[in-house]
mmCIF file of C-alpha atoms in Angstrom:
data_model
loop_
_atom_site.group_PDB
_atom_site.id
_atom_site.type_symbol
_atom_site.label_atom_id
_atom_site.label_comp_id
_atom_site.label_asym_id
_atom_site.label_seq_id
_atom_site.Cartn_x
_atom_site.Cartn_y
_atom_site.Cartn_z
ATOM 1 C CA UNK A 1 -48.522 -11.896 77.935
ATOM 2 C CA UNK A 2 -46.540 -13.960 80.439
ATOM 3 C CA UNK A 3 -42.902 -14.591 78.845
ATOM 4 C CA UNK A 4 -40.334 -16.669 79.893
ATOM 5 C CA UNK A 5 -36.726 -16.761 78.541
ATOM 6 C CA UNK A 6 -33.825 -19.349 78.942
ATOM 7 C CA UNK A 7 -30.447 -17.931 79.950
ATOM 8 C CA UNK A 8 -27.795 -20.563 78.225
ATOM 9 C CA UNK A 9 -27.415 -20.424 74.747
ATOM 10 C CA UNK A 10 -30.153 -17.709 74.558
ATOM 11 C CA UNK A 11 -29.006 -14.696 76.938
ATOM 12 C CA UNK A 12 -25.729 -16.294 77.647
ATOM 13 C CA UNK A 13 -23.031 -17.779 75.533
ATOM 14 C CA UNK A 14 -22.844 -20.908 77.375
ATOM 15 C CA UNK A 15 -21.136 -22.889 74.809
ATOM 16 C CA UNK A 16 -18.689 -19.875 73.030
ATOM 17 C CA UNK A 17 -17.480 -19.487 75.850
ATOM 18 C CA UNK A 18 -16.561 -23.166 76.797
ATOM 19 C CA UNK A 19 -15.260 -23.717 73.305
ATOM 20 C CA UNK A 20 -13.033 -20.681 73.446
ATOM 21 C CA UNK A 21 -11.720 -22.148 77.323
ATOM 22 C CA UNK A 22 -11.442 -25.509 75.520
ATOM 23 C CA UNK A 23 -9.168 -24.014 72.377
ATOM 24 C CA UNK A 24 -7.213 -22.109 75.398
ATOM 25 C CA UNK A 25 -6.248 -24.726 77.558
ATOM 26 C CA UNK A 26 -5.868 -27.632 75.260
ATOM 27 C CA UNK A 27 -4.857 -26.492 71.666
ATOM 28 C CA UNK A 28 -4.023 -28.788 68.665
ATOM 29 C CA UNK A 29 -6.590 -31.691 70.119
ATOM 30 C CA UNK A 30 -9.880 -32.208 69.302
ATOM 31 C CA UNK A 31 -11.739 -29.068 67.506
ATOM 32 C CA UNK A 32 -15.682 -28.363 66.376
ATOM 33 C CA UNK A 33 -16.708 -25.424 64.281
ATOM 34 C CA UNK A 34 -20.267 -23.957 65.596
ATOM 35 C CA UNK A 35 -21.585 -24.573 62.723
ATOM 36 C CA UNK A 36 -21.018 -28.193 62.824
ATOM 37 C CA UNK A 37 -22.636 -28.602 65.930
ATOM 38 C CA UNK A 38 -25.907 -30.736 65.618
ATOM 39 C CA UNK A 39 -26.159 -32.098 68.978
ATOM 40 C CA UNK A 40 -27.788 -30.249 72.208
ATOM 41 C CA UNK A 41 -25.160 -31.240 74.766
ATOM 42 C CA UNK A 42 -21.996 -30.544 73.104
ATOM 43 C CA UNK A 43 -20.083 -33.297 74.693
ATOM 44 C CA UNK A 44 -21.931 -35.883 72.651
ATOM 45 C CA UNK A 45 -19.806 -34.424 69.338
ATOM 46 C CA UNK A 46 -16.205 -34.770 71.452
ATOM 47 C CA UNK A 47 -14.708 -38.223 71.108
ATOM 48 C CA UNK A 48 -14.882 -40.046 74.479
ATOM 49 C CA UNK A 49 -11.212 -39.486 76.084
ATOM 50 C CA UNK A 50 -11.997 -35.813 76.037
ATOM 51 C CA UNK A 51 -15.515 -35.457 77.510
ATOM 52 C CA UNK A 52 -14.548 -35.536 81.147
ATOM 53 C CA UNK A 53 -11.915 -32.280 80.348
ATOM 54 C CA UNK A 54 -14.870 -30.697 79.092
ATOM 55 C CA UNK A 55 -17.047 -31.615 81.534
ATOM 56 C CA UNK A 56 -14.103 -29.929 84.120
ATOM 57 C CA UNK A 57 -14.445 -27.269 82.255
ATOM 58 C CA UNK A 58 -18.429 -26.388 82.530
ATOM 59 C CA UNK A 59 -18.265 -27.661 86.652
ATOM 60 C CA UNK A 60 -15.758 -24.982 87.770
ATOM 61 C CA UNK A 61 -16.707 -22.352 89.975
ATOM 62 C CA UNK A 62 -16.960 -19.067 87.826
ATOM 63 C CA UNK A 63 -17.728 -20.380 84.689
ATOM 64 C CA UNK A 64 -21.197 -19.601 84.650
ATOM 65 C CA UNK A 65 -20.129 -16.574 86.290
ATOM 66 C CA UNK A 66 -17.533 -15.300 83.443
ATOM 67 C CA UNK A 67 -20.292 -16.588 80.600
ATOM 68 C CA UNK A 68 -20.666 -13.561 78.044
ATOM 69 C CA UNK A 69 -23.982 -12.015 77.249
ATOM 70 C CA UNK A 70 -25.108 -13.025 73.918
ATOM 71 C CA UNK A 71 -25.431 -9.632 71.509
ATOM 72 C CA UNK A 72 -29.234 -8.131 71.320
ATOM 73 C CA UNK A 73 -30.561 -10.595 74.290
ATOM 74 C CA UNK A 74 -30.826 -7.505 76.983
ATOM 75 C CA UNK A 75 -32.524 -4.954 74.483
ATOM 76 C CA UNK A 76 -35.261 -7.471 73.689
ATOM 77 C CA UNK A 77 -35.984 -7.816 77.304
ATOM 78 C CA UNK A 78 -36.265 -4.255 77.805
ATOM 79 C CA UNK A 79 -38.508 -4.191 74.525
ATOM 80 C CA UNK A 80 -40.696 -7.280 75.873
ATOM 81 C CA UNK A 81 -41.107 -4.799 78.923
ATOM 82 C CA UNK A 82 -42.008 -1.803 77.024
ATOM 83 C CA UNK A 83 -44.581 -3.733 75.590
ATOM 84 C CA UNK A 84 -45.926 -4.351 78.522
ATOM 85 C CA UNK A 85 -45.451 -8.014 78.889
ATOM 86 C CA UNK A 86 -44.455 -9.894 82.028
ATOM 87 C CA UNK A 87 -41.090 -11.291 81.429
ATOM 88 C CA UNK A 88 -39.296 -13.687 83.406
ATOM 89 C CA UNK A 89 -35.860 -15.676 83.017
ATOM 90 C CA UNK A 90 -36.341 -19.531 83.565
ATOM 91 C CA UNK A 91 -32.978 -21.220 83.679
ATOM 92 C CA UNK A 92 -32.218 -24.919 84.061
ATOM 93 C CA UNK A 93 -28.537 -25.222 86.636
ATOM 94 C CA UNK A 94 -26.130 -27.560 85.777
ATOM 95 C CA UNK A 95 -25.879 -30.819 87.647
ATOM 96 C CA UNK A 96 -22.610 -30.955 88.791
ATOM 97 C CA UNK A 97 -21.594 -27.248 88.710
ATOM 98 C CA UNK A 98 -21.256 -26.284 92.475
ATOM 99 C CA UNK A 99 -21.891 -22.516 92.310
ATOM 100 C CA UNK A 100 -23.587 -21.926 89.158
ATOM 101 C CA UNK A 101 -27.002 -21.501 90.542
ATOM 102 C CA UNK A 102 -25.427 -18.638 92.589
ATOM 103 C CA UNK A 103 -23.584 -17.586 89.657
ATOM 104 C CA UNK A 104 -27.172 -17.417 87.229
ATOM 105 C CA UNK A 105 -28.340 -15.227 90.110
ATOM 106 C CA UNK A 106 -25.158 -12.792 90.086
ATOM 107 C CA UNK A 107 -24.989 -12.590 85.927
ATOM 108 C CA UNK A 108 -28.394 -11.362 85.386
ATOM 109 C CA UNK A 109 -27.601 -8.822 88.462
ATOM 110 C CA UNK A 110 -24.477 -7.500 86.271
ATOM 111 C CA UNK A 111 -25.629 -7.924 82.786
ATOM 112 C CA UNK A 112 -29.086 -6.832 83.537
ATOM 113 C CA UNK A 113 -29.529 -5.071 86.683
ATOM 114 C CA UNK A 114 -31.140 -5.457 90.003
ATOM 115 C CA UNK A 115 -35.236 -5.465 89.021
ATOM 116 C CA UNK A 116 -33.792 -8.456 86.772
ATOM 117 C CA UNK A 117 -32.520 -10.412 89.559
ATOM 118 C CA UNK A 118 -36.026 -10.571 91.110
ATOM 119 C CA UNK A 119 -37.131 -12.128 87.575
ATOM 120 C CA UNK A 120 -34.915 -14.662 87.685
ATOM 121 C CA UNK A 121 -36.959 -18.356 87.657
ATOM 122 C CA UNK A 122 -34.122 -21.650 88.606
ATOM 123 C CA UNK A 123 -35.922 -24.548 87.479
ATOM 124 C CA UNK A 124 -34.184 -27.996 86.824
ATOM 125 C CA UNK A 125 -38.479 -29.083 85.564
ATOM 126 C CA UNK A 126 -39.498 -25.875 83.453
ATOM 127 C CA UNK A 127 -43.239 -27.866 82.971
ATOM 128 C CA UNK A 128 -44.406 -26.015 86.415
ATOM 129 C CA UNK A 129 -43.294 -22.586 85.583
ATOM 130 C CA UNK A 130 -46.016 -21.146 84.160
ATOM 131 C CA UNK A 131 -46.117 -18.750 80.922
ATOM 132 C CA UNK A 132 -47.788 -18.063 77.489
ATOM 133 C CA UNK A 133 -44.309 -18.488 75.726
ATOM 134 C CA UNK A 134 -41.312 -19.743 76.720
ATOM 135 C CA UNK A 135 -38.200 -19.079 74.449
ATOM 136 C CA UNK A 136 -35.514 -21.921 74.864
ATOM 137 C CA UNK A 137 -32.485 -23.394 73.105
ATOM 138 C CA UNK A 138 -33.219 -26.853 74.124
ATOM 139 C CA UNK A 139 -34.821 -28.866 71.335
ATOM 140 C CA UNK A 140 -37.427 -30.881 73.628
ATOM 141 C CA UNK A 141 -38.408 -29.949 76.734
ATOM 142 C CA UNK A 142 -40.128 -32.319 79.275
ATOM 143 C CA UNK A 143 -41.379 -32.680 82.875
ATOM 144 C CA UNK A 144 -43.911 -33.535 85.418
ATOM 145 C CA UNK A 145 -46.748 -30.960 84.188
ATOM 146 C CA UNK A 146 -48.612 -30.323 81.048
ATOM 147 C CA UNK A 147 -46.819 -26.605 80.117
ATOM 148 C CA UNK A 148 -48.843 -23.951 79.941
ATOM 149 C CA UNK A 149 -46.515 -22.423 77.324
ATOM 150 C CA UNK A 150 -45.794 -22.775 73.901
ATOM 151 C CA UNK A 151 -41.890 -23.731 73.278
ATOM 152 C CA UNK A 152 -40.580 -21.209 71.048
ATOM 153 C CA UNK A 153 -37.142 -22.245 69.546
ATOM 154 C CA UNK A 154 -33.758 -20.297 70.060
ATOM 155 C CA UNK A 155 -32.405 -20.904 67.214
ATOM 156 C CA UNK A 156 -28.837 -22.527 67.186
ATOM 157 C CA UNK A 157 -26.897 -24.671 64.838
ATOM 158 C CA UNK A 158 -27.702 -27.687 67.353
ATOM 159 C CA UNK A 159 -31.112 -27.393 67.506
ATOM 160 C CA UNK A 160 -32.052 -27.326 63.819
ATOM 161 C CA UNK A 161 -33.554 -31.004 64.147
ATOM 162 C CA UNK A 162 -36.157 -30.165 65.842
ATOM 163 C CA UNK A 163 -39.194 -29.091 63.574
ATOM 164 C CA UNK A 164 -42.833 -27.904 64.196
ATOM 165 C CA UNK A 165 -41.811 -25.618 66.872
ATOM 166 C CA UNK A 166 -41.357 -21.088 65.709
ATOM 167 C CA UNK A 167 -37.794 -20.810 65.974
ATOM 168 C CA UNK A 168 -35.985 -17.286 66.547
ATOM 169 C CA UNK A 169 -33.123 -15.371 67.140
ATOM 170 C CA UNK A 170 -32.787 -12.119 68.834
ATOM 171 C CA UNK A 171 -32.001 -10.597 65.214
ATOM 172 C CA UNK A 172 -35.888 -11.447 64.146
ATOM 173 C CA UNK A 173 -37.720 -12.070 67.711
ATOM 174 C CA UNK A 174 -40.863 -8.930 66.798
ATOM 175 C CA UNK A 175 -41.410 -10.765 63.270
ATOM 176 C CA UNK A 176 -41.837 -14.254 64.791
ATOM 177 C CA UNK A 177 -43.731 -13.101 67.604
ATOM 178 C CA UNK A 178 -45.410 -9.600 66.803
ATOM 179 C CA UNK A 179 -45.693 -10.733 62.959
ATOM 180 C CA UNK A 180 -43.307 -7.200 62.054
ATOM 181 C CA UNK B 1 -52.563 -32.661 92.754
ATOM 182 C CA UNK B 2 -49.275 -30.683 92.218
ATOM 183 C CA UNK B 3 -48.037 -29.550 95.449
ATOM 184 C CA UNK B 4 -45.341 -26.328 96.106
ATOM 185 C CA UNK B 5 -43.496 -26.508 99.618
ATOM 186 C CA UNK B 6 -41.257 -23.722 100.738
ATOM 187 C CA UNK B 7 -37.793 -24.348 102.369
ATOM 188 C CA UNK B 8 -36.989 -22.066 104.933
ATOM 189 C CA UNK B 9 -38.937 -21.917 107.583
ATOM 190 C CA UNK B 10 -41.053 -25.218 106.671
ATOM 191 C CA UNK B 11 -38.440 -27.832 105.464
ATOM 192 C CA UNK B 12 -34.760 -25.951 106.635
ATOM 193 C CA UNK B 13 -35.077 -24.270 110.155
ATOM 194 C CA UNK B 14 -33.298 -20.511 108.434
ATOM 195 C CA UNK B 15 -34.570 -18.892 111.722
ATOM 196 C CA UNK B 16 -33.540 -21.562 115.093
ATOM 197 C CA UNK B 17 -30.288 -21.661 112.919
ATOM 198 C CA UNK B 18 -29.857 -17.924 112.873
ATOM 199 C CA UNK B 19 -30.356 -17.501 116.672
ATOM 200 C CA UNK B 20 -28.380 -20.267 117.481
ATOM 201 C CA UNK B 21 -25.516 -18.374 115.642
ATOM 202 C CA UNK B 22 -26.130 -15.097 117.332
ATOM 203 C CA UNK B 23 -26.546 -16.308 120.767
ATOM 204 C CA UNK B 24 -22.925 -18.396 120.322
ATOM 205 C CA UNK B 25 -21.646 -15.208 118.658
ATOM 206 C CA UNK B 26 -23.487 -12.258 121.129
ATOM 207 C CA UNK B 27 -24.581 -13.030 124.215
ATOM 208 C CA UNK B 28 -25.482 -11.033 126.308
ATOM 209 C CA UNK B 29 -26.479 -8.643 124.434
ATOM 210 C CA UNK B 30 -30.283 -8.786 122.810
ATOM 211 C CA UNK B 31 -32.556 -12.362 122.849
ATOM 212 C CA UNK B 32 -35.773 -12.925 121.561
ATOM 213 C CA UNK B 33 -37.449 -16.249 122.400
ATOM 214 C CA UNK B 34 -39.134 -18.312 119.732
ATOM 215 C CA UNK B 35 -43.029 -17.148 121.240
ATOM 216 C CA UNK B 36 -41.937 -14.146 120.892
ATOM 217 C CA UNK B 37 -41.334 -13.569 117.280
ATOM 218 C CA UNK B 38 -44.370 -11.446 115.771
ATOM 219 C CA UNK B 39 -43.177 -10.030 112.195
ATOM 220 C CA UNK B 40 -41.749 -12.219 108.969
ATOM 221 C CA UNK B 41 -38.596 -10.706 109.224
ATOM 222 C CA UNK B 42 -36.602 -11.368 112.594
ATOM 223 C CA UNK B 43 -34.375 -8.187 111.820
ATOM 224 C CA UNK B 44 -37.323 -5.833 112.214
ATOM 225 C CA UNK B 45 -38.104 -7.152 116.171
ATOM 226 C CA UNK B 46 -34.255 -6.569 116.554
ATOM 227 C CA UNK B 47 -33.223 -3.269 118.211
ATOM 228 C CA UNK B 48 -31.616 -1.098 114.866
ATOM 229 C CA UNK B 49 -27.813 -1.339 116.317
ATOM 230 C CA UNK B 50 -27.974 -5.199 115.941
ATOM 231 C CA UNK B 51 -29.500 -5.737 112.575
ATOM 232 C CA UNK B 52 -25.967 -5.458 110.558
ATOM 233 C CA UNK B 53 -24.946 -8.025 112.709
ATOM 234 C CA UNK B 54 -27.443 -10.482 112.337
ATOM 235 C CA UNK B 55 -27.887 -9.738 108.220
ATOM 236 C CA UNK B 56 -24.026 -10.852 108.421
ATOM 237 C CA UNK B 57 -24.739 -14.168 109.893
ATOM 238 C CA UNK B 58 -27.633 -14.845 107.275
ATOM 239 C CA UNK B 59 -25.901 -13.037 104.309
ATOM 240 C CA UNK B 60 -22.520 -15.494 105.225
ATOM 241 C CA UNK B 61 -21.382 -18.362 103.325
ATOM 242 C CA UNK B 62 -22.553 -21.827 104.044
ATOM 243 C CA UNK B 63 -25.635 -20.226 105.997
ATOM 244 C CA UNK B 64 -27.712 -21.831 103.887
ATOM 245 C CA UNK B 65 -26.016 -25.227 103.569
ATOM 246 C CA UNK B 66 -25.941 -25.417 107.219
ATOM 247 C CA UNK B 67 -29.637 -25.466 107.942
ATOM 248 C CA UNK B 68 -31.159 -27.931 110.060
ATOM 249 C CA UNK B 69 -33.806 -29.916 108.864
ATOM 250 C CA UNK B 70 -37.227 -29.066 110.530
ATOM 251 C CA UNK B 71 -38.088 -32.506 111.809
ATOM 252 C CA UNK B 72 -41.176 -34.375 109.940
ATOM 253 C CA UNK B 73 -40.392 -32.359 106.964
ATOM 254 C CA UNK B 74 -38.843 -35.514 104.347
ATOM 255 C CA UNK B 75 -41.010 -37.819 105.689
ATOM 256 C CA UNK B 76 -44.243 -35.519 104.633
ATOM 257 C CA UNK B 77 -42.477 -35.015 101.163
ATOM 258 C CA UNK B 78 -42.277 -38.717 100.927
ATOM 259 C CA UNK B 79 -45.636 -39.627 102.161
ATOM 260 C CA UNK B 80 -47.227 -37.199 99.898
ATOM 261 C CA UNK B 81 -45.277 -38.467 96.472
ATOM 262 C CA UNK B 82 -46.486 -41.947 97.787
ATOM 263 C CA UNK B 83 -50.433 -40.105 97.618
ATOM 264 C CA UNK B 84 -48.932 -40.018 93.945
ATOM 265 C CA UNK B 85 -49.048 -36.303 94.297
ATOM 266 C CA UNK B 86 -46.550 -33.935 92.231
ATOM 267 C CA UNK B 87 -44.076 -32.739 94.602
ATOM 268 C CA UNK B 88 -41.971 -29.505 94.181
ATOM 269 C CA UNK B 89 -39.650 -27.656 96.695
ATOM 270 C CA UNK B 90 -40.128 -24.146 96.144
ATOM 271 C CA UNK B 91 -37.590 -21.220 97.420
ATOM 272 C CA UNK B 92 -37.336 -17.562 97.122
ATOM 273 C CA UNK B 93 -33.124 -17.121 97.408
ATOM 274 C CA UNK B 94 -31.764 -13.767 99.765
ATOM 275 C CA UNK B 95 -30.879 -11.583 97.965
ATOM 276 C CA UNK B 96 -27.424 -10.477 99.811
ATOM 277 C CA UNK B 97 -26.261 -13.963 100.344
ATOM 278 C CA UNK B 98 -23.987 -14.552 97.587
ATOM 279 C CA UNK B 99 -23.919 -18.574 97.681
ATOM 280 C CA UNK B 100 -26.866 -18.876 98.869
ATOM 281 C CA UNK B 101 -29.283 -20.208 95.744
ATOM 282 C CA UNK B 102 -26.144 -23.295 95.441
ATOM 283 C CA UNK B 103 -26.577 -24.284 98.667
ATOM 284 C CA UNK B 104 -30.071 -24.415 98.678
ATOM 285 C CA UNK B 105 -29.301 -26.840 95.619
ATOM 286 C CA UNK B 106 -26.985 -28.563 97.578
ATOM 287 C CA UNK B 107 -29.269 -28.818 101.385
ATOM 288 C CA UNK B 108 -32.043 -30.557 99.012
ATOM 289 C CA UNK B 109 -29.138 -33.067 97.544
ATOM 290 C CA UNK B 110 -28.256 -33.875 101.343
ATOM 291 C CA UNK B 111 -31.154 -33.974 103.291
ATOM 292 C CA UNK B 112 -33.595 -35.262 100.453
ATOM 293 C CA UNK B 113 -31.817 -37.162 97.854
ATOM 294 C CA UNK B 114 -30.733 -36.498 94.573
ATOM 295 C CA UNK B 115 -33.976 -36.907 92.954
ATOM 296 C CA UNK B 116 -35.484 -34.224 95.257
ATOM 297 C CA UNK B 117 -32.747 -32.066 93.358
ATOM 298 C CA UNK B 118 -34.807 -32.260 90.302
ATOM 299 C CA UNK B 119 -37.631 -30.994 91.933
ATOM 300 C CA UNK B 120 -36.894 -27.574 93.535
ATOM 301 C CA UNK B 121 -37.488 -24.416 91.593
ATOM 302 C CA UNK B 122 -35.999 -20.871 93.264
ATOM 303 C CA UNK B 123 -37.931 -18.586 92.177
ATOM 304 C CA UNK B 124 -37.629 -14.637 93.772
ATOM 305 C CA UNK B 125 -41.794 -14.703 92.749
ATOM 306 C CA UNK B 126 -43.359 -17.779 93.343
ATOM 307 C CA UNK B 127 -46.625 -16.273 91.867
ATOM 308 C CA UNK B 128 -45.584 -17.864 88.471
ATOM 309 C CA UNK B 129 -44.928 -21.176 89.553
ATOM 310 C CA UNK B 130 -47.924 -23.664 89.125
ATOM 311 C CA UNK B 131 -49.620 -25.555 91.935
ATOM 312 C CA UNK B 132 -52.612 -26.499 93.774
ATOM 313 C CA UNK B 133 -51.422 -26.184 96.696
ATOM 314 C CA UNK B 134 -48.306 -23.774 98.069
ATOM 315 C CA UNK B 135 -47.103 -24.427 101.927
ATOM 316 C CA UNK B 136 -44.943 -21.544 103.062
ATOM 317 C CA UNK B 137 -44.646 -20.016 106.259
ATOM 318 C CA UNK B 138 -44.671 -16.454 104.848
ATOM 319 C CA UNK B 139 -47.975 -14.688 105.783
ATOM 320 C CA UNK B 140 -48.813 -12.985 102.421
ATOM 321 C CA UNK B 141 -47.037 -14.072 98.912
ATOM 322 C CA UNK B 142 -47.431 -11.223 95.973
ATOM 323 C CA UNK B 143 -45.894 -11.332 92.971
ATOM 324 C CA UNK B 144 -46.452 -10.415 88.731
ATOM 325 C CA UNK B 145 -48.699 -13.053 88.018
ATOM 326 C CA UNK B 146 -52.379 -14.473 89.244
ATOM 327 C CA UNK B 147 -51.146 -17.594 91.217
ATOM 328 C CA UNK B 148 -52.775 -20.730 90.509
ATOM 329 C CA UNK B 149 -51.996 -22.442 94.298
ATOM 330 C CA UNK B 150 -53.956 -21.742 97.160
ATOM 331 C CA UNK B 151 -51.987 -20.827 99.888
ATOM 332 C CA UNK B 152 -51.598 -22.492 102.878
ATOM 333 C CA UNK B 153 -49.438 -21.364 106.069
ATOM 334 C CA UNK B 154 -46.908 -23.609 107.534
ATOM 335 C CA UNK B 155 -47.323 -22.373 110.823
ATOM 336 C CA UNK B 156 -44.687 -20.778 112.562
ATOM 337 C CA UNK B 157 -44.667 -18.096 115.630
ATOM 338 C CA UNK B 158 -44.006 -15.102 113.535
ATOM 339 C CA UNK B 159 -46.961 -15.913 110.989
ATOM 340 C CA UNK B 160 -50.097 -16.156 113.308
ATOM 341 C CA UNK B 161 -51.606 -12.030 112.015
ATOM 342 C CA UNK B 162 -52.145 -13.976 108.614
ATOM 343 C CA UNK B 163 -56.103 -15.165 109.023
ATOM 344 C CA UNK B 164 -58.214 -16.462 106.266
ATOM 345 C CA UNK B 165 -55.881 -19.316 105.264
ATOM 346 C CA UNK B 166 -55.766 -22.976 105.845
ATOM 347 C CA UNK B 167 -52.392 -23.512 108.248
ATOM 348 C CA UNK B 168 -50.721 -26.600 109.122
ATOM 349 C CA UNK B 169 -47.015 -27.974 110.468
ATOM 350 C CA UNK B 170 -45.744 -31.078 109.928
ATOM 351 C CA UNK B 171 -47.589 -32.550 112.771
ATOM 352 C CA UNK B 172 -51.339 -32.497 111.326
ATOM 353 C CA UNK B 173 -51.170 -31.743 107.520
ATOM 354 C CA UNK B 174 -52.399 -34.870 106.933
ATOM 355 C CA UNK B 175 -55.787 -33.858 109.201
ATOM 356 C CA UNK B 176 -55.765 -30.276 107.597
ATOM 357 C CA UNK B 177 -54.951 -31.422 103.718
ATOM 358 C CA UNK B 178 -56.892 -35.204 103.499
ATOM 359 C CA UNK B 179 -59.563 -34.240 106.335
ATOM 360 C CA UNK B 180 -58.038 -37.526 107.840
#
C-alpha cells in the first residue's frame, strides 16, 4: 500500500489559520463561519474589494511556514507506517507565494521530523505521482495522467459537494480505510 | 510517452555554478577541472578542510535561483512537448539549503515560462513519480517504490562508472531517444 497525503487543509490548517490572520488584521469587515464555507478556494465566498487582502495574506513569506498542524494528522502517519504502508506527503504550492515551497519543506521537518522531510512529494499536477490512495481536501483533482490512485476525500465543510468519492477525517481514517 | 527530466546537472548547471563561486571566492587554494570530476558528489573529491566551505556556497541563498541554464536544455523540453510527449521537470531539493525548493520554483518560471511551472514536481524520491522515461545525471536513483521510468543518464563527467543505461546530453537525445 502506496499512500499519499495532502498537507493543506489535511495535515495543515491552511485556512484556520488565514481566517484567524484575517479576523486579526482587519476586524469588523467581512466575516465567514467554517461552517458556512462551501467553496474550495475560500476567496470565492469574500465579496470582491476584499479578495486581494486575502490573497496578501496567503502570498507572504512565513505563512505557510507559521500554518498549525491539524489535531490527529501526525499520529495517523505514524499508524499508516506501523502498518507497514509506504506513505508519502504530496502537496500542491501556491502560485504566487514566494517561499512556501521552502516553507512545505521546513513544516513537515518541525511538525514531523527529519525521515518526513525525505517523504515530502511538491507537485503543482498530482496525476504523475503515483499511489494506491491519495487523501486530499480538494474536491476534483485533475492533470496530465490517468492517476493511479483512488481520491479519497478530506473531509471539510467546503468540500461536501462533491459525492461518489470515501470521504474521511483523521477522527475515522482506520474505519474508512481498514473497515474498523 | 510521459517524460521526467532532472534539473541540476541536466537543465540548471548546480556544479559549473558552484566552482565558479569557489574559484572567485578561494583561489588558490584547491581546483578540480571539469574531466576531472569522478564521484556524484563534488564535496567527496574535495580535500576534508574545504568541504564546509563549499556546502556553504551550495547551502546559501539564491544558489539555486542563480543557476545557469545548461545550453540546449529549453529547446529539448520544447521540441519534445511538440513530439506531443508529456513533459515533467523533476527535482530532488538539498536538504541544507533552506530556500532552495522556491527557487527551483522560481529558475523554472524564468528560464522556461510559467507554464513549465506547472510541470515540475520536487520530489526527495523520485521512485514514486510516474514516467517512461527519467533523464538525470545521477548514476543510480533508489527510492520506496518500484519506479515505472527507465532511466537514462544525462551525461556528465562525474557519472561515466554508471554502465548498463542508455546516456545522452542535449546534443544527441534525439539520435539516442527517436533512433533518428
Amino acid at each position: 500500500m502506496l499512500i499519499l497525503i495532502d498537507m493543506d487543509g489535511v495535515l495543515a490548517d491552511f485556512e484556520g489559520h488565514l481566517m484567524q490572520q484575517w479576523r486579526t488584521l482587519y476586524p469588523n469587515t467581512f466575516d465567514l463561519a467554517r461552517e458556512e464555507r462551501t467553496t474550495f478556494y475560500v476567496t470565492r465566498q469574500f465579496p470582491k474589494e476584499y479578495r486581494d487582502k486575502l490573497f496578501q495574506l496567503m502570498y507572504a513569506q512565513e505563512f505557510f511556514a507559521n500554518l498549525p498542524a491539524i489535531p490527529g494528522g501526525r499520529e495517523a502517519l505514524e499508524e499508516m507506517k506501523a502498518l507497514g504502508w509506504e506513505v508519502f506527503l504530496c502537496s500542491s504550492p501556491l502560485y504566487g507565494n514566494r517561499t512556501g515551497a521552502s516553507e512545505k519543506f521546513a513544516w513537515v521537518e518541525r511538525h514531523l521530523g527529519r525521515d518526513w522531510w525525505g517523504k515530502l512529494i511538491l507537485a503543482p499536477d498530482k496525476t504523475v505521482v503515483h499511489g494506491d490512495i491519495l487523501i486530499d481536501d480538494r474536491p476534483k483533482i485533475e492533470g496530465a495522467a490517468a492517476p493511479s490512485w483512488e481520491h479519497v476525500i478530506y473531509d471539510q465543510p467546503y468540500n461536501r459537494s462533491a459525492n461518489g468519492k470515501r470521504r474521511l477525517t483523521w477522527a475515522n481514517w482506520k474505519e474508512v480505510l481498514l473497515g474498523e
